[in-house]
Coordinates of C-alpha atoms in Angstrom, one line a residue:
Chain P
M26 CA -22.9 -44.5 -28.4
S27 CA -23.8 -41.5 -26.3
R28 CA -24.3 -38.1 -27.6
I29 CA -21.7 -36.0 -26.0
I30 CA -22.7 -32.7 -27.7
D31 CA -26.3 -32.4 -28.7
V32 CA -27.5 -29.1 -30.3
H33 CA -31.1 -28.5 -31.3
D34 CA -32.5 -25.5 -33.1
L35 CA -29.9 -23.2 -31.8
N36 CA -30.5 -19.6 -32.7
F37 CA -28.1 -16.8 -31.9
S38 CA -27.9 -13.2 -32.9
F39 CA -25.6 -10.3 -32.1
G40 CA -27.1 -7.0 -31.1
S41 CA -30.7 -6.3 -30.2
G42 CA -33.9 -4.9 -31.7
A43 CA -33.5 -3.4 -35.3
L44 CA -29.8 -3.9 -35.2
S45 CA -30.1 -7.6 -34.4
Q46 CA -27.8 -9.7 -36.7
P47 CA -28.6 -13.4 -36.7
V48 CA -25.5 -15.5 -36.7
L49 CA -26.7 -19.0 -36.1
K50 CA -30.1 -20.2 -37.5
N51 CA -31.7 -23.4 -36.3
V52 CA -28.4 -25.2 -36.0
T53 CA -28.9 -28.8 -35.1
V54 CA -25.8 -31.0 -34.7
S55 CA -24.9 -33.9 -32.5
I56 CA -21.5 -35.4 -31.9
Q57 CA -20.8 -38.8 -30.5
K58 CA -18.2 -39.7 -28.0
G59 CA -14.8 -40.2 -29.6
E60 CA -15.8 -38.6 -32.9
I61 CA -13.5 -36.1 -34.7
V62 CA -15.7 -33.5 -36.4
L63 CA -14.3 -30.7 -38.5
M64 CA -16.4 -27.7 -39.1
T65 CA -15.6 -25.6 -42.2
G66 CA -17.1 -22.6 -43.8
P67 CA -16.3 -19.1 -45.0
S68 CA -15.3 -16.4 -42.5
G69 CA -18.3 -14.8 -40.8
S70 CA -20.4 -17.9 -41.1
G71 CA -20.6 -18.2 -37.3
K72 CA -18.1 -21.0 -36.7
T73 CA -16.3 -19.4 -33.8
T74 CA -19.5 -18.2 -32.3
F75 CA -20.8 -21.7 -32.4
L76 CA -17.6 -23.0 -30.8
T77 CA -17.7 -20.4 -28.0
I78 CA -21.3 -21.4 -27.2
I79 CA -20.4 -25.1 -27.0
G80 CA -17.4 -24.2 -24.8
G81 CA -19.6 -22.3 -22.3
L82 CA -17.9 -19.0 -23.1
R83 CA -20.9 -17.3 -24.7
Q84 CA -24.4 -17.3 -23.4
A85 CA -27.1 -18.4 -25.9
Y86 CA -30.8 -18.0 -25.2
H87 CA -32.8 -19.9 -27.8
G88 CA -32.8 -23.6 -28.7
S89 CA -31.1 -26.4 -26.8
V90 CA -27.4 -27.0 -26.3
R91 CA -26.5 -30.0 -24.2
V92 CA -22.8 -30.6 -23.5
L93 CA -21.8 -33.4 -21.2
D94 CA -25.4 -33.6 -20.1
Q95 CA -25.6 -30.0 -19.1
Q96 CA -28.0 -27.5 -20.6
L97 CA -26.1 -24.4 -21.6
I98 CA -29.1 -22.4 -22.8
N99 CA -29.8 -19.7 -20.2
S100 CA -27.3 -21.5 -17.9
S101 CA -25.8 -20.1 -14.7
E102 CA -22.2 -19.0 -14.5
Q103 CA -21.6 -22.1 -12.3
V104 CA -22.7 -24.5 -15.0
K105 CA -20.6 -22.8 -17.6
V106 CA -17.5 -22.8 -15.4
S107 CA -18.0 -26.5 -14.7
V108 CA -18.4 -27.3 -18.5
R109 CA -15.3 -25.2 -19.2
Q110 CA -13.3 -27.3 -16.8
Q111 CA -14.2 -30.4 -18.6
I112 CA -13.3 -29.1 -22.0
G113 CA -9.9 -28.6 -23.5
Y114 CA -9.7 -25.4 -25.7
I115 CA -7.2 -24.8 -28.4
F116 CA -7.1 -21.3 -29.8
Q117 CA -6.2 -19.8 -33.1
Q118 CA -3.2 -18.2 -31.4
H119 CA -1.4 -20.4 -28.9
N120 CA -2.6 -18.0 -26.0
L121 CA 0.1 -19.3 -23.7
L122 CA 1.0 -17.2 -20.6
K123 CA 4.1 -15.2 -21.6
S124 CA 5.6 -15.2 -18.1
L125 CA 5.3 -18.9 -17.5
T126 CA 7.5 -21.8 -18.8
A127 CA 6.0 -24.5 -21.1
L128 CA 5.7 -26.8 -18.0
Q129 CA 4.0 -24.1 -15.9
N130 CA 1.7 -23.3 -18.7
V131 CA 0.5 -26.9 -19.0
S132 CA 0.2 -27.4 -15.3
M133 CA -2.1 -24.4 -15.1
A134 CA -4.7 -26.6 -16.6
L135 CA -4.4 -28.9 -13.6
E136 CA -4.4 -26.2 -10.9
M137 CA -8.2 -26.5 -10.6
Q138 CA -7.9 -30.2 -9.7
N139 CA -7.5 -30.1 -5.9
R140 CA -6.9 -33.7 -5.4
M141 CA -3.5 -33.6 -7.1
T142 CA -0.3 -32.6 -5.4
E143 CA 1.9 -30.0 -7.1
Q144 CA 4.5 -32.7 -7.9
Q145 CA 1.8 -34.8 -9.6
R146 CA 0.7 -31.8 -11.6
L147 CA 4.2 -31.1 -12.8
D148 CA 4.8 -34.8 -13.6
R149 CA 1.6 -35.1 -15.6
A150 CA 2.4 -31.8 -17.4
A151 CA 5.9 -33.0 -18.3
E152 CA 4.6 -36.3 -19.5
M153 CA 2.1 -34.5 -21.7
L154 CA 4.8 -32.2 -23.1
K155 CA 6.9 -35.3 -23.9
A156 CA 3.9 -36.7 -25.8
V157 CA 3.8 -33.7 -28.0
G158 CA 7.5 -33.9 -28.6
L159 CA 8.7 -31.1 -26.3
G160 CA 10.3 -33.1 -23.5
E161 CA 13.5 -31.2 -24.0
R162 CA 11.8 -27.8 -23.8
L163 CA 10.0 -28.0 -20.4
N164 CA 11.5 -24.8 -19.0
Y165 CA 11.4 -22.7 -22.1
K166 CA 9.1 -19.6 -22.1
P167 CA 6.8 -19.0 -25.1
D168 CA 9.1 -16.3 -26.6
Q169 CA 11.9 -18.9 -26.7
L170 CA 9.8 -21.3 -28.7
S171 CA 8.7 -21.4 -32.3
A172 CA 5.0 -20.8 -33.2
G173 CA 4.6 -24.5 -34.0
Q174 CA 6.1 -25.5 -30.7
C175 CA 3.9 -23.0 -28.8
Q176 CA 0.8 -24.5 -30.5
R177 CA 2.0 -27.9 -29.4
V178 CA 2.3 -26.7 -25.8
S179 CA -1.2 -25.4 -26.1
I180 CA -2.3 -28.8 -27.4
A181 CA -0.6 -30.4 -24.4
R182 CA -2.4 -27.9 -22.1
A183 CA -5.8 -28.7 -23.7
L184 CA -5.3 -32.4 -23.3
V185 CA -3.4 -32.7 -20.0
G186 CA -6.6 -32.6 -17.9
Q187 CA -7.9 -35.6 -19.9
P188 CA -11.0 -33.7 -21.0
Q189 CA -13.9 -35.5 -22.8
I190 CA -14.1 -32.8 -25.4
V191 CA -11.5 -30.7 -27.1
L192 CA -12.6 -27.7 -29.0
A193 CA -10.2 -26.2 -31.5
D194 CA -10.6 -22.9 -33.2
E195 CA -8.5 -22.9 -36.4
P196 CA -5.4 -24.3 -34.6
T197 CA -3.3 -24.3 -37.8
A198 CA -4.2 -20.8 -39.0
S199 CA -1.1 -19.1 -37.7
L200 CA 1.3 -22.0 -38.6
D201 CA 3.1 -23.0 -41.7
K202 CA 2.2 -26.1 -43.5
Q203 CA 4.6 -28.5 -41.9
S204 CA 4.2 -27.4 -38.3
G205 CA 0.4 -27.1 -38.8
H206 CA 0.3 -30.7 -40.0
E207 CA 2.5 -31.9 -37.2
A208 CA 0.3 -30.2 -34.6
V209 CA -2.8 -31.7 -36.0
T210 CA -1.3 -35.1 -36.3
I211 CA -0.3 -35.0 -32.7
L212 CA -3.8 -33.9 -31.7
E213 CA -5.4 -36.6 -33.7
R214 CA -3.1 -39.3 -32.3
L215 CA -3.6 -38.3 -28.7
A216 CA -7.3 -37.9 -29.1
K217 CA -7.7 -41.4 -30.6
E218 CA -5.6 -42.9 -27.8
S219 CA -7.9 -41.4 -25.1
Q220 CA -11.2 -41.5 -26.9
T221 CA -11.5 -37.8 -26.8
T222 CA -14.2 -36.0 -28.8
I223 CA -12.8 -33.2 -31.0
L224 CA -14.7 -30.4 -32.6
L225 CA -12.3 -28.5 -34.8
V226 CA -13.1 -25.4 -36.8
T227 CA -10.9 -24.8 -39.8
H228 CA -10.4 -23.2 -43.1
D229 CA -7.5 -25.4 -43.8
Y230 CA -8.3 -28.0 -46.4
R231 CA -5.0 -29.8 -45.9
I232 CA -6.2 -31.3 -42.6
L233 CA -9.6 -32.5 -43.6
D234 CA -8.4 -36.1 -43.9
M235 CA -8.2 -36.5 -40.1
A236 CA -12.0 -36.0 -39.8
D237 CA -14.6 -38.7 -39.1
R238 CA -17.2 -36.2 -40.3
I239 CA -17.2 -32.8 -41.8
V240 CA -19.9 -30.2 -41.1
E241 CA -20.2 -27.1 -43.2
L242 CA -21.6 -23.9 -41.8
E243 CA -22.6 -21.2 -44.1
D244 CA -24.5 -18.1 -43.1
G245 CA -25.4 -19.7 -39.9
V246 CA -27.0 -22.7 -41.5
I247 CA -25.6 -26.3 -41.2
K248 CA -24.9 -28.3 -44.3
E249 CA -23.9 -31.8 -43.5
K250 CA -21.7 -33.6 -46.0
Chain Y
M24 CA -10.7 -26.0 -2.1
N25 CA -8.4 -25.4 0.8
L26 CA -7.5 -21.9 1.8
V27 CA -3.8 -22.2 1.0
A28 CA -4.4 -23.1 -2.6
W29 CA -7.2 -20.5 -2.7
I30 CA -4.7 -17.7 -2.3
Y31 CA -1.4 -19.4 -3.1
F32 CA -2.0 -20.2 -6.7
P33 CA -3.3 -16.8 -7.8
A34 CA -0.5 -15.2 -5.7
R35 CA 2.1 -17.4 -7.4
L36 CA 0.7 -16.4 -10.8
A37 CA 0.8 -12.7 -9.8
W38 CA 4.4 -13.0 -8.7
R39 CA 5.5 -14.8 -11.8
Q40 CA 3.9 -12.2 -14.0
L41 CA 5.4 -9.4 -11.9
I42 CA 9.0 -10.7 -12.1
F43 CA 8.7 -11.5 -15.8
D44 CA 9.0 -7.9 -16.9
R45 CA 11.8 -6.5 -14.7
T46 CA 11.8 -3.0 -16.1
K47 CA 8.1 -2.5 -15.4
L48 CA 8.5 -4.1 -12.0
I49 CA 11.3 -1.6 -11.1
A50 CA 9.1 1.3 -12.4
A51 CA 6.2 0.1 -10.4
T52 CA 8.3 -0.4 -7.3
C53 CA 9.7 3.1 -7.6
G54 CA 6.1 4.4 -7.7
V55 CA 5.3 2.8 -4.4
L56 CA 8.7 3.7 -3.0
F57 CA 8.0 7.4 -3.8
A58 CA 4.7 7.3 -2.0
C59 CA 6.3 5.5 0.9
V60 CA 9.1 8.1 1.3
L61 CA 6.6 10.9 1.0
V62 CA 4.4 9.5 3.7
F63 CA 7.4 8.7 5.9
M64 CA 8.7 12.2 5.6
Q65 CA 5.4 13.8 6.4
Q66 CA 4.9 11.5 9.4
G67 CA 8.5 12.2 10.5
F68 CA 8.1 15.9 10.3
R69 CA 4.8 15.8 12.1
D70 CA 6.2 13.6 14.9
A71 CA 9.3 15.8 15.1
L72 CA 6.9 18.8 15.5
Y73 CA 5.1 17.1 18.4
A74 CA 8.3 16.0 20.0
S75 CA 9.8 19.4 19.8
A76 CA 6.6 21.1 20.9
A77 CA 6.8 19.1 24.0
S78 CA 10.6 19.5 24.4
A79 CA 10.3 22.1 27.2
P80 CA 7.5 20.3 29.2
V81 CA 9.4 17.0 28.8
K82 CA 12.3 18.4 30.8
L83 CA 10.1 19.9 33.5
H84 CA 10.3 18.2 36.8
G85 CA 7.1 18.2 38.7
D86 CA 4.0 16.2 39.7
L87 CA 1.2 18.7 38.8
F88 CA 1.1 21.8 36.7
L89 CA -1.1 24.8 36.9
M90 CA -2.0 26.6 33.8
H91 CA -4.6 29.2 33.0
K92 CA -7.7 27.7 31.3
Q93 CA -7.3 30.2 28.5
S94 CA -3.7 29.2 27.8
E95 CA -3.7 27.3 24.5
A96 CA -0.1 26.2 24.9
M97 CA 3.0 27.0 26.8
W98 CA 4.4 29.3 24.2
R99 CA 1.4 31.7 24.4
P100 CA 0.3 31.5 28.0
V101 CA -2.3 33.6 29.8
R102 CA -1.0 34.8 33.1
F103 CA -2.6 34.2 36.5
K104 CA -1.8 35.3 40.0
R105 CA 1.0 33.6 41.9
S106 CA -1.3 33.6 44.9
E107 CA -3.4 31.0 43.1
L108 CA -0.4 28.7 43.0
M109 CA 0.4 29.4 46.6
R110 CA -3.1 28.3 47.6
A111 CA -2.1 24.8 46.5
L112 CA 0.2 24.7 49.5
G113 CA -2.8 24.4 51.6
N114 CA -3.2 20.8 50.5
P115 CA -1.2 18.6 53.0
A116 CA 0.2 16.4 50.1
V117 CA 1.9 19.4 48.4
A118 CA 5.5 19.8 49.3
E119 CA 6.7 22.7 47.1
V120 CA 5.3 25.0 44.5
Y121 CA 7.3 27.1 42.0
P122 CA 6.3 29.6 39.4
L123 CA 7.6 29.6 35.9
Y124 CA 7.8 32.8 33.9
L125 CA 7.8 32.6 30.1
G126 CA 8.3 35.2 27.5
L127 CA 9.3 35.6 23.8
A128 CA 12.0 38.2 23.3
P129 CA 14.4 39.2 20.6
F130 CA 17.9 38.1 21.1
K131 CA 20.8 40.0 19.5
N132 CA 23.3 38.0 17.6
I133 CA 26.7 39.1 18.9
E134 CA 28.4 38.8 15.5
T135 CA 25.8 40.1 13.0
R136 CA 23.8 42.2 15.5
G137 CA 20.6 40.8 13.9
K138 CA 17.7 40.1 16.2
R139 CA 15.7 36.9 16.4
T140 CA 13.0 35.8 18.8
L141 CA 13.6 33.1 21.3
M142 CA 11.9 31.8 24.4
V143 CA 13.0 33.1 27.8
Y144 CA 12.4 30.9 30.8
G145 CA 12.5 32.6 34.2
F146 CA 12.5 30.6 37.5
D147 CA 14.0 30.4 40.9
P148 CA 17.5 28.9 40.2
D149 CA 17.3 26.9 43.4
S150 CA 13.9 25.3 42.5
L151 CA 15.3 22.6 40.3
I152 CA 12.2 22.5 38.2
F153 CA 14.2 21.7 35.1
D154 CA 15.5 18.2 34.9
I155 CA 18.7 19.4 33.1
E156 CA 22.1 18.9 34.7
D157 CA 23.7 22.0 33.2
I158 CA 21.0 24.2 34.7
K159 CA 21.3 22.6 38.1
N160 CA 25.1 23.0 38.0
K161 CA 24.9 26.6 37.0
R162 CA 22.4 27.7 39.6
T163 CA 24.8 29.8 41.6
A164 CA 25.9 31.7 38.4
L165 CA 22.3 32.3 37.6
R166 CA 21.7 34.0 41.0
L167 CA 23.9 36.9 39.8
K168 CA 22.4 39.9 38.2
D169 CA 21.8 39.8 34.4
T170 CA 23.1 36.3 33.7
V171 CA 21.5 33.8 31.4
L172 CA 22.1 30.3 30.1
F173 CA 21.9 29.7 26.4
D174 CA 20.4 26.6 24.8
E175 CA 23.0 25.0 22.7
Y176 CA 20.4 23.3 20.5
S177 CA 19.1 26.8 19.4
R178 CA 19.2 27.4 15.7
P179 CA 22.6 28.6 14.3
E180 CA 21.1 32.0 13.4
F181 CA 21.7 33.2 17.0
G182 CA 25.4 33.0 16.4
P183 CA 28.1 30.5 17.3
M184 CA 27.7 31.1 21.0
R185 CA 30.1 28.5 22.2
Q186 CA 33.0 29.9 20.2
L187 CA 32.0 33.4 21.1
L188 CA 31.9 32.5 24.8
E189 CA 35.3 30.9 24.6
A190 CA 36.6 34.1 23.0
G191 CA 35.3 36.1 25.9
R192 CA 32.5 37.7 23.9
N193 CA 29.5 36.9 26.1
V194 CA 27.6 40.1 26.4
T195 CA 24.5 40.7 24.3
E196 CA 21.0 42.0 24.5
V197 CA 17.7 40.3 25.1
N198 CA 14.6 42.5 24.7
D199 CA 17.1 45.4 24.4
Y200 CA 18.4 44.7 27.9
K201 CA 22.1 43.9 28.4
I202 CA 22.8 40.4 29.7
T203 CA 25.8 38.1 30.1
V204 CA 25.7 34.5 28.8
V205 CA 27.4 32.4 31.5
G206 CA 26.9 28.9 30.2
F207 CA 24.9 26.4 28.1
F208 CA 22.2 23.9 28.5
R209 CA 20.4 21.6 26.0
L210 CA 16.7 21.7 25.4
G211 CA 15.9 21.9 21.7
V212 CA 14.0 24.1 19.3
S213 CA 10.3 24.0 18.6
F214 CA 8.0 25.5 16.0
A215 CA 7.2 28.2 18.5
A216 CA 10.7 29.3 19.3
D217 CA 14.0 29.0 17.4
G218 CA 16.0 29.1 20.6
N219 CA 15.8 29.2 24.4
I220 CA 17.5 31.0 27.2
A221 CA 17.1 30.2 30.9
T222 CA 17.5 32.8 33.6
S223 CA 16.5 33.5 37.2
D224 CA 13.0 34.9 38.0
L225 CA 14.6 38.2 39.1
N226 CA 16.6 38.6 35.9
F227 CA 13.5 37.7 33.9
M228 CA 11.7 40.8 35.5
R229 CA 14.7 42.9 34.4
I230 CA 14.5 41.7 30.9
F231 CA 10.8 42.2 30.8
P232 CA 10.2 45.4 32.8
D233 CA 6.5 45.3 32.4
R234 CA 6.2 41.8 34.1
T235 CA 5.8 41.3 37.8
L236 CA 6.7 38.4 40.0
T237 CA 3.0 38.1 41.0
D238 CA 1.8 37.3 37.5
I239 CA 3.0 33.8 36.5
D240 CA 2.6 31.7 33.4
L241 CA 2.9 28.2 34.7
G242 CA 2.8 26.8 38.2
I243 CA 4.8 23.6 39.1
I244 CA 3.7 21.6 42.1
K245 CA 5.8 18.9 43.7
L246 CA 4.2 16.4 46.1
Y247 CA 5.5 14.5 49.0
P248 CA 6.6 11.1 48.0
D249 CA 4.0 8.3 48.2
S250 CA 1.1 10.7 47.6
S251 CA -1.4 9.9 44.9
I252 CA -1.0 12.4 42.0
T253 CA -4.6 11.9 40.7
Q254 CA -6.1 12.2 44.1
V255 CA -4.3 15.4 44.9
Q256 CA -5.3 16.6 41.4
A257 CA -8.9 16.0 42.2
E258 CA -8.6 17.7 45.6
L259 CA -6.9 20.7 44.1
S260 CA -9.5 21.1 41.4
S261 CA -12.1 21.6 44.0
Q262 CA -9.9 23.9 46.2
L263 CA -8.5 26.2 43.5
N264 CA -10.4 28.7 41.4
E265 CA -11.9 27.2 38.3
F266 CA -9.9 29.4 35.8
V267 CA -6.8 27.2 36.3
N268 CA -6.2 23.8 34.7
I269 CA -4.5 21.2 36.8
F270 CA -2.5 18.9 34.6
T271 CA -0.5 15.8 35.4
Y272 CA 2.9 15.5 33.6
D273 CA 1.3 13.4 30.9
E274 CA -1.7 15.6 30.5
L275 CA 0.6 18.6 30.1
L276 CA 2.5 16.9 27.2
Q277 CA -0.8 15.8 25.7
N278 CA -2.1 19.4 25.9
E279 CA 1.0 20.7 24.1
K280 CA 0.7 18.0 21.4
N281 CA -3.0 18.6 20.9
Y282 CA -2.4 22.2 20.4
W283 CA 0.0 21.7 17.5
A284 CA -2.1 18.8 16.1
N285 CA -5.5 20.4 16.2
M286 CA -5.4 24.1 17.0
A287 CA -2.4 25.1 14.9
P288 CA -2.7 24.6 11.1
I289 CA 0.6 22.7 11.2
G290 CA -0.9 19.4 12.2
F291 CA -3.4 19.7 9.3
I292 CA -0.6 20.6 6.9
F293 CA 1.3 17.4 7.6
G294 CA -1.9 15.3 7.6
F295 CA -2.7 16.8 4.2
G296 CA 0.8 16.0 3.0
T297 CA 0.3 12.4 4.1
V298 CA -3.0 12.2 2.3
M299 CA -1.5 13.7 -0.9
G300 CA 1.4 11.2 -0.8
L301 CA -1.1 8.4 -0.5
V302 CA -3.2 9.8 -3.3
V303 CA -0.3 10.1 -5.6
G304 CA 0.8 6.6 -4.8
L305 CA -2.7 5.3 -5.2
V306 CA -2.9 6.8 -8.7
I307 CA 0.5 5.3 -9.6
V308 CA -0.4 1.8 -8.4
Y309 CA -3.8 2.0 -9.9
Q310 CA -2.2 2.9 -13.3
I311 CA 0.2 0.0 -13.0
L312 CA -2.4 -2.6 -12.1
F313 CA -4.8 -1.3 -14.7
T314 CA -2.2 -1.5 -17.5
D315 CA -1.2 -4.9 -16.2
I316 CA -4.7 -6.2 -16.5
T317 CA -5.0 -4.7 -19.9
N318 CA -1.8 -6.4 -21.0
H319 CA -2.8 -9.7 -19.5
R320 CA -6.4 -9.7 -20.5
H321 CA -5.8 -12.2 -23.3
E322 CA -4.1 -14.5 -20.8
F323 CA -6.8 -14.0 -18.3
A324 CA -9.5 -14.7 -20.9
T325 CA -7.6 -17.9 -21.8
L326 CA -7.6 -19.0 -18.2
K327 CA -11.3 -18.2 -18.0
A328 CA -12.0 -20.4 -21.0
M329 CA -10.1 -23.2 -19.2
G330 CA -12.6 -22.9 -16.3
Y331 CA -10.9 -20.4 -13.9
E332 CA -13.5 -18.4 -12.0
H333 CA -13.7 -14.7 -11.9
G334 CA -12.6 -14.6 -8.2
Y335 CA -9.3 -16.2 -9.1
F336 CA -8.4 -13.1 -11.1
I337 CA -9.5 -10.7 -8.4
R338 CA -7.1 -12.5 -6.1
V339 CA -4.4 -12.2 -8.7
V340 CA -4.9 -8.4 -8.8
F341 CA -4.9 -8.1 -5.0
A342 CA -1.8 -10.3 -4.7
S343 CA 0.0 -8.1 -7.2
A344 CA -1.0 -5.1 -5.2
F345 CA 0.2 -6.8 -2.0
F346 CA 3.6 -7.6 -3.6
L347 CA 4.0 -4.1 -4.9
A348 CA 3.3 -2.8 -1.4
I349 CA 6.0 -5.0 0.1
L350 CA 8.5 -4.4 -2.7
G351 CA 8.0 -0.6 -2.5
F352 CA 8.0 -0.4 1.3
I353 CA 11.3 -2.2 2.0
P354 CA 13.5 0.2 0.0
G355 CA 11.3 3.0 0.9
Y356 CA 11.9 2.3 4.6
F357 CA 15.7 2.3 4.2
F358 CA 15.6 5.4 2.0
S359 CA 13.5 7.2 4.6
L360 CA 15.8 6.1 7.3
G361 CA 18.7 7.8 5.5
L362 CA 16.6 11.0 5.0
Y363 CA 15.7 11.0 8.7
H364 CA 19.3 11.0 9.7
L365 CA 20.0 13.8 7.1
A366 CA 17.1 15.8 8.5
E367 CA 18.3 15.3 12.1
S368 CA 21.7 16.6 11.2
K369 CA 20.5 19.5 9.1
I370 CA 17.4 21.0 10.8
F371 CA 18.2 19.8 14.4
M372 CA 14.8 18.2 14.9
P373 CA 14.5 14.8 16.4
M374 CA 13.3 12.3 13.8
P375 CA 13.4 8.8 15.2
M376 CA 12.4 5.8 13.2
T377 CA 10.2 3.9 15.5
F378 CA 8.6 0.5 15.0
G379 CA 5.2 2.0 15.5
K380 CA 5.9 4.6 12.8
A381 CA 7.2 2.0 10.3
M382 CA 4.1 -0.1 11.0
T383 CA 1.7 2.8 10.5
V384 CA 3.3 3.8 7.2
F385 CA 3.3 0.2 6.1
L386 CA -0.4 -0.1 6.8
F387 CA -1.0 3.2 5.0
I388 CA 0.9 1.9 1.9
L389 CA -0.8 -1.5 2.1
S390 CA -4.2 0.0 2.2
M391 CA -3.2 2.4 -0.6
C392 CA -2.2 -0.6 -2.8
M393 CA -5.3 -2.6 -1.9
T394 CA -7.6 0.4 -2.7
A395 CA -5.8 0.7 -6.1
G396 CA -6.4 -3.0 -6.6
F397 CA -10.0 -2.6 -5.7
L398 CA -10.4 0.2 -8.2
A399 CA -8.5 -1.8 -10.9
I400 CA -10.5 -5.0 -10.7
H401 CA -13.4 -3.5 -12.8
K402 CA -11.0 -3.7 -15.7
L403 CA -11.1 -7.5 -15.3
K404 CA -14.4 -7.4 -17.1
A405 CA -12.5 -6.7 -20.3
A406 CA -11.1 -10.2 -20.0
N407 CA -14.2 -11.9 -21.4
P408 CA -13.3 -15.0 -23.4
A409 CA -16.3 -14.7 -25.6
D410 CA -15.2 -11.3 -27.0
M411 CA -11.6 -12.4 -27.3
F412 CA -11.7 -15.4 -29.6

């Protein structure tokens, strides 16, 4: 199996000089294609920082971070953008665009794919929304949907482009137990169907059972279980 | 990526975000509308000024015009000798020459006995140098001693002359000299004079006792048909003394306009007003776009995390600026149209809404919005996904 995410001796610190605050210390992790990896750890342990580096949102300078065969250490903006386009991102809040309907929100993820026609985009987005159980809510705006429904829309948005990797940053944190569980179950099911790799950061011990592997991060150091 | 998608998608997002919050959209539109009306009014007043400044020369009927080089404009001419004008007759293409005498004088309101300055035009009634029917028709009456024609478009402060005339009260004073108003013509007020009267050259000398027929303010030259105006102009400039300017009709108009635009502070005032309107609009639009980016920075950061490039958001901001320009301009245009009509009926100044003026103002407003967009895009840096999540 190929290593789709391969991190070696990643060091990262905020600030510079005397104020430098190390967040990640010699982190080494690799994730295979199709794996579902959960990353846990107390707040401030560097989980989100790690995720943003993998997702090409934050620039790291020391070590090696290979994602989809692209080196992200000291990478150009172009490399980061191309990695971002191949990754689905799910945030702690749903982060949907308030002014767009569920359908429009999901099809935003396809707008960068030039080969598709607008109709194909909308069809794919609608299909994806049906898959997350929101086929009846295509034209609702985020403020007409519940928090759980919004998070499902954002799952649909993350998956609609058929990314190889989905990164999720505490996707259940703002949801109650039931809708949180629902959302994660949908994510798991769809990921398994399409062989998508998932790296999910969470505090939530109720969802640990979906993981193939659990990685714990504490004070910037990895403890594999 | 093809060009349509390149601009269409960000423009569509900008539009959807704009129409999502109707209250804010209306407030934003009002800001642009305000700037738009301000600029339209300044432009309108300025053009009205130019049009009215040239109202007298517009009605003059001649091919070439002689003016002293030191004359800045028709309302404050420097006199020169009539003989200079007569010398033009030496050119075989010149058919007729006529002097025009100009003077500002107080006119006594028949009712209130208040005095107010107006412009007095003195000329040979038979010369037909004014292309105004009422003056041509009244030329026999003007040949009589102490008769004048009154400009109906003069400001109302001179008194309701038409009613007074119908009531038989037609005697008043100009420059403390008793005259009789024998009729009306239509010329229009300017920034130099609130009203006009026309009279014969002989009556002019009676009204202004210190003037003589030999010292003239403007010379009007009529050529034989089929003669080249520019050629005669060139010939005359070598034949006549160099202290006179020889203008064609268009050059005379341009000279008058230039005076008000450049020599007089008035052109500057309206230019300044236009700039201020644009600056106010710029600040408003900048503020709107800036708050918009601030409010949407989470959404922009999300899109960035999904792989949208920075340029996409720049296009979103410029598209918003473009839509605001259009949305503000359309009602601003109609609002200004109404105000133009109001101004025409209240201050008796011509304020036409021309296509050229609408285009100019639109380009002003568009560049104003685009500049605001340009200034606002630095705020996009705040939409950094790494700092957001």
